[in-house]
Amino acid sequence: MSTTVDLSRIHFPVTTLGPGRRIGIWFQGCSIRCPGCISMDTWVHGRGTTTIDQVVEAISPWFSTADGITISGGEPFDQREALFELLRRIRARTNGDILLFTGYPWTEISEALASSTNLIDAIVTGPFDIDQKQTLALRGSDNQKLHLLSPLGRAQFESFDRSVDERDRTFDVMFDENGDVWLAGIPARGDFRRLRAILEGGGSTLRISEDTRFPSL
Ligand code: SF4
């Protein structure tokens, strides 16, 4: 029987989280719960339950044209067994690079990665810290670290080891059938609140997924 996994979303193409046109897979459920997280909708565990077989079947049509895969969340390492099975299945099907975002620091996941080598090419580690600035590409706060784990990872992501610039200030925008608008990318601090203020200024109402209990720097 196929392993179950809770996912928030899969999407193709994603163009804002790594190079090229990418398959995006967002895990559902996060036990880290960083203050100021922009994705509170992904915190609850036990939603979006599916199986690895179904995920692989859903993303298979995209493998031939995808440049890479980006896995984020939620927290992928909260579902470690499912994550590694999914990574193995993806690795067997594509030569594209695999980028993963985790809120756990490197020291907490390096042992698990060492026992399952060659499944991830690049990984961004560490929790989002609202007290830190956001000046680095691919990172939501400057405490987060980009690790290049393979020759493919170095080839694809060395150029992201730099300061953030206008190339990074873009979003993929998706519209769900229920009227939700969903953005993929790494916003500058306060972008979501600015967007809400603009729309509310025009008479619209917008609920955002950001944890707004904390002041945005
Ligand atoms: S930033 Fe990532 S690790 Fe932190 S609470 Fe949000 S989803 Fe979880």
Coordinates of C-alpha atoms and ligand atoms in Angstrom, one line a residue:
M1 CA 0.0 0.0 0.0
S2 CA 1.3 3.4 -0.9
T3 CA 2.5 5.7 1.9
T4 CA 0.1 8.5 2.7
V5 CA 1.2 12.2 2.7
D6 CA -0.5 15.4 3.6
L7 CA -0.1 18.1 0.9
S8 CA -1.2 21.7 0.7
R9 CA -0.7 22.0 -3.1
I10 CA 1.1 20.9 -6.2
H11 CA 1.5 23.2 -9.2
F12 CA 3.4 23.5 -12.5
P13 CA 5.0 25.7 -13.6
V14 CA 6.5 27.5 -10.7
T15 CA 9.0 30.1 -11.8
T16 CA 9.8 32.0 -8.6
L17 CA 11.4 29.3 -6.4
G18 CA 14.5 28.2 -8.2
P19 CA 15.7 28.3 -11.9
G20 CA 13.5 27.6 -14.8
R21 CA 10.0 26.1 -14.9
R22 CA 9.5 23.9 -11.9
I23 CA 7.1 21.5 -10.3
G24 CA 6.1 22.9 -6.9
I25 CA 5.0 20.6 -4.1
W26 CA 3.9 22.1 -0.8
F27 CA 3.5 19.9 2.2
Q28 CA 0.6 20.4 4.7
G29 CA 1.4 20.6 8.4
C30 CA 4.1 22.5 10.2
S31 CA 5.1 22.0 13.9
I32 CA 7.7 24.8 13.8
R33 CA 5.2 27.7 13.6
C34 CA 7.6 30.6 13.2
P35 CA 6.1 33.9 14.3
G36 CA 5.3 36.0 11.3
C37 CA 5.1 33.0 8.9
I38 CA 3.3 33.9 5.6
S39 CA 1.8 30.5 5.2
M40 CA -0.3 29.8 8.3
D41 CA -2.8 27.9 6.1
T42 CA -0.2 25.1 5.9
W43 CA 0.3 24.7 9.7
V44 CA -2.5 22.3 10.5
H45 CA -1.6 18.6 10.1
G46 CA -4.1 16.0 8.7
R47 CA -5.4 18.0 5.8
G48 CA -4.9 17.3 2.1
T49 CA -4.2 13.6 2.7
T50 CA -3.3 11.7 -0.4
T51 CA -0.8 8.9 -1.3
I52 CA 2.7 9.1 -2.8
D53 CA 1.4 7.0 -5.7
Q54 CA -1.3 9.6 -6.4
V55 CA 1.2 12.5 -6.2
V56 CA 3.6 10.8 -8.6
E57 CA 0.8 10.1 -11.0
A58 CA -0.4 13.8 -10.8
I59 CA 3.1 15.3 -11.4
S60 CA 4.3 12.7 -14.0
P61 CA 2.9 14.6 -17.1
W62 CA 5.1 17.5 -16.1
F63 CA 8.4 15.7 -15.8
S64 CA 9.4 16.0 -19.5
T65 CA 9.2 19.8 -19.5
A66 CA 10.1 20.7 -15.9
D67 CA 13.6 22.0 -15.2
G68 CA 13.4 21.0 -11.5
I69 CA 11.3 20.3 -8.5
T70 CA 10.8 22.6 -5.5
I71 CA 9.5 21.1 -2.3
S72 CA 8.3 23.4 0.5
G73 CA 5.6 23.7 3.0
G74 CA 4.4 23.5 5.6
E75 CA 7.3 21.5 6.9
P76 CA 8.4 18.6 4.7
F77 CA 10.5 17.0 7.4
D78 CA 7.4 16.7 9.7
Q79 CA 6.5 13.8 7.3
R80 CA 10.0 12.4 6.9
E81 CA 9.1 8.9 5.8
A82 CA 6.7 10.2 3.1
L83 CA 9.2 12.9 2.1
F84 CA 12.0 10.4 1.4
E85 CA 9.7 8.0 -0.4
L86 CA 8.5 10.9 -2.6
L87 CA 12.1 12.1 -3.2
R88 CA 13.2 8.6 -4.3
R89 CA 10.3 8.3 -6.7
I90 CA 10.9 11.7 -8.2
R91 CA 14.7 11.0 -8.5
A92 CA 14.0 7.9 -10.5
R93 CA 11.8 9.7 -12.9
T94 CA 13.6 13.0 -13.8
N95 CA 17.1 14.4 -14.2
G96 CA 15.8 17.8 -13.0
D97 CA 17.3 19.3 -9.9
I98 CA 15.5 19.0 -6.5
L99 CA 15.4 22.0 -4.2
L100 CA 13.9 21.7 -0.7
F101 CA 12.9 24.3 1.9
T102 CA 12.8 23.3 5.6
G103 CA 12.4 25.3 8.8
Y104 CA 14.6 22.9 10.7
P105 CA 18.3 23.9 11.1
W106 CA 20.9 21.9 9.3
T107 CA 22.0 20.2 12.5
E108 CA 18.6 18.6 13.0
I109 CA 18.3 17.1 9.5
S110 CA 21.8 16.4 8.4
E111 CA 21.8 12.9 9.9
A112 CA 18.6 12.0 8.0
L113 CA 20.1 13.4 4.8
A114 CA 23.3 11.4 5.3
S115 CA 21.4 8.2 5.4
S116 CA 19.5 9.0 2.2
T117 CA 22.2 10.5 0.0
N118 CA 21.7 12.0 -3.5
L119 CA 18.0 12.8 -3.1
I120 CA 18.3 16.6 -2.7
D121 CA 20.5 18.9 -4.8
A122 CA 20.0 22.1 -2.8
I123 CA 18.3 22.8 0.5
V124 CA 17.4 26.0 2.4
T125 CA 17.4 25.4 6.2
G126 CA 16.3 27.2 9.2
P127 CA 13.2 28.8 10.6
F128 CA 11.8 32.1 9.4
D129 CA 12.9 34.8 11.8
I130 CA 10.9 37.9 11.7
D131 CA 13.6 39.8 13.6
Q132 CA 16.1 39.2 10.9
K133 CA 16.4 41.2 7.7
Q134 CA 15.6 39.7 4.3
T135 CA 18.5 40.5 2.0
L136 CA 19.4 37.1 0.5
A137 CA 18.0 35.4 -2.6
L138 CA 15.9 32.3 -1.9
R139 CA 15.6 33.1 1.8
G140 CA 12.8 34.6 3.7
S141 CA 15.1 35.8 6.5
D142 CA 18.9 36.1 6.6
N143 CA 19.4 33.4 9.3
Q144 CA 18.4 30.8 6.7
K145 CA 21.2 28.9 5.0
L146 CA 21.5 27.7 1.4
H147 CA 23.4 24.3 1.2
L148 CA 24.5 23.0 -2.2
L149 CA 24.6 19.2 -1.9
S150 CA 25.5 17.9 -5.3
P151 CA 27.3 18.9 -8.5
L152 CA 23.8 19.6 -10.0
G153 CA 22.9 21.6 -7.0
R154 CA 26.0 23.7 -7.4
A155 CA 25.4 24.2 -11.1
Q156 CA 21.8 25.3 -10.6
F157 CA 22.0 27.2 -7.3
E158 CA 25.4 28.7 -6.9
S159 CA 24.1 31.8 -8.6
F160 CA 21.5 32.2 -5.8
D161 CA 24.1 32.6 -3.2
R162 CA 23.8 36.4 -3.5
S163 CA 21.9 39.4 -2.3
V164 CA 18.3 39.7 -3.2
D165 CA 17.5 42.0 -6.2
E166 CA 14.7 42.8 -8.6
R167 CA 14.8 39.3 -10.2
D168 CA 13.6 37.9 -6.9
R169 CA 10.7 40.3 -6.5
T170 CA 8.2 38.3 -8.5
F171 CA 5.3 35.9 -7.8
D172 CA 3.5 33.2 -9.6
V173 CA -0.2 33.9 -9.2
M174 CA -2.8 31.2 -9.2
F175 CA -6.5 31.4 -9.0
D176 CA -8.4 28.6 -7.3
E177 CA -12.0 27.6 -8.2
N178 CA -13.3 28.8 -4.8
G179 CA -12.0 32.3 -5.4
D180 CA -8.7 32.0 -3.5
V181 CA -5.7 33.8 -5.0
W182 CA -2.5 32.0 -4.3
L183 CA 1.0 33.4 -4.7
A184 CA 4.3 31.4 -5.0
G185 CA 7.6 33.2 -4.4
I186 CA 9.5 34.9 -1.6
P187 CA 7.9 38.2 -0.7
A188 CA 9.8 41.2 0.7
R189 CA 8.9 41.8 4.3
G190 CA 5.4 43.3 4.5
D191 CA 4.5 42.7 0.8
F192 CA 1.3 40.8 1.7
R193 CA 0.2 43.6 4.1
R194 CA 0.9 46.2 1.4
L195 CA -1.1 44.3 -1.1
R196 CA -4.0 44.0 1.3
A197 CA -3.9 47.8 2.0
I198 CA -3.9 48.5 -1.7
L199 CA -6.9 46.3 -2.3
E200 CA -8.8 47.5 0.7
G201 CA -8.1 51.1 -0.5
G202 CA -10.1 50.1 -3.6
G203 CA -13.0 48.7 -1.6
S204 CA -12.0 45.0 -1.7
T205 CA -11.6 42.7 1.2
L206 CA -8.6 40.4 1.4
R207 CA -7.8 37.8 4.0
I208 CA -4.1 36.9 3.9
S209 CA -2.3 33.7 5.2
E210 CA 0.4 35.7 7.0
D211 CA 0.7 35.5 10.8
T212 CA 0.0 39.2 11.5
R213 CA 0.4 39.1 15.2
F214 CA 3.8 40.6 14.8
P215 CA 5.0 43.9 13.3
S216 CA 6.4 43.5 9.9
L217 CA 9.9 45.0 9.6
Ligands
SF4_1 S1 8.0 29.6 7.7 FE1 8.0 27.4 7.1 S2 8.8 26.4 9.0 FE2 8.2 28.4 9.7 S3 6.1 28.2 10.4 FE3 6.0 28.8 8.2 S4 5.8 26.9 7.1 FE4 6.6 26.4 9.1

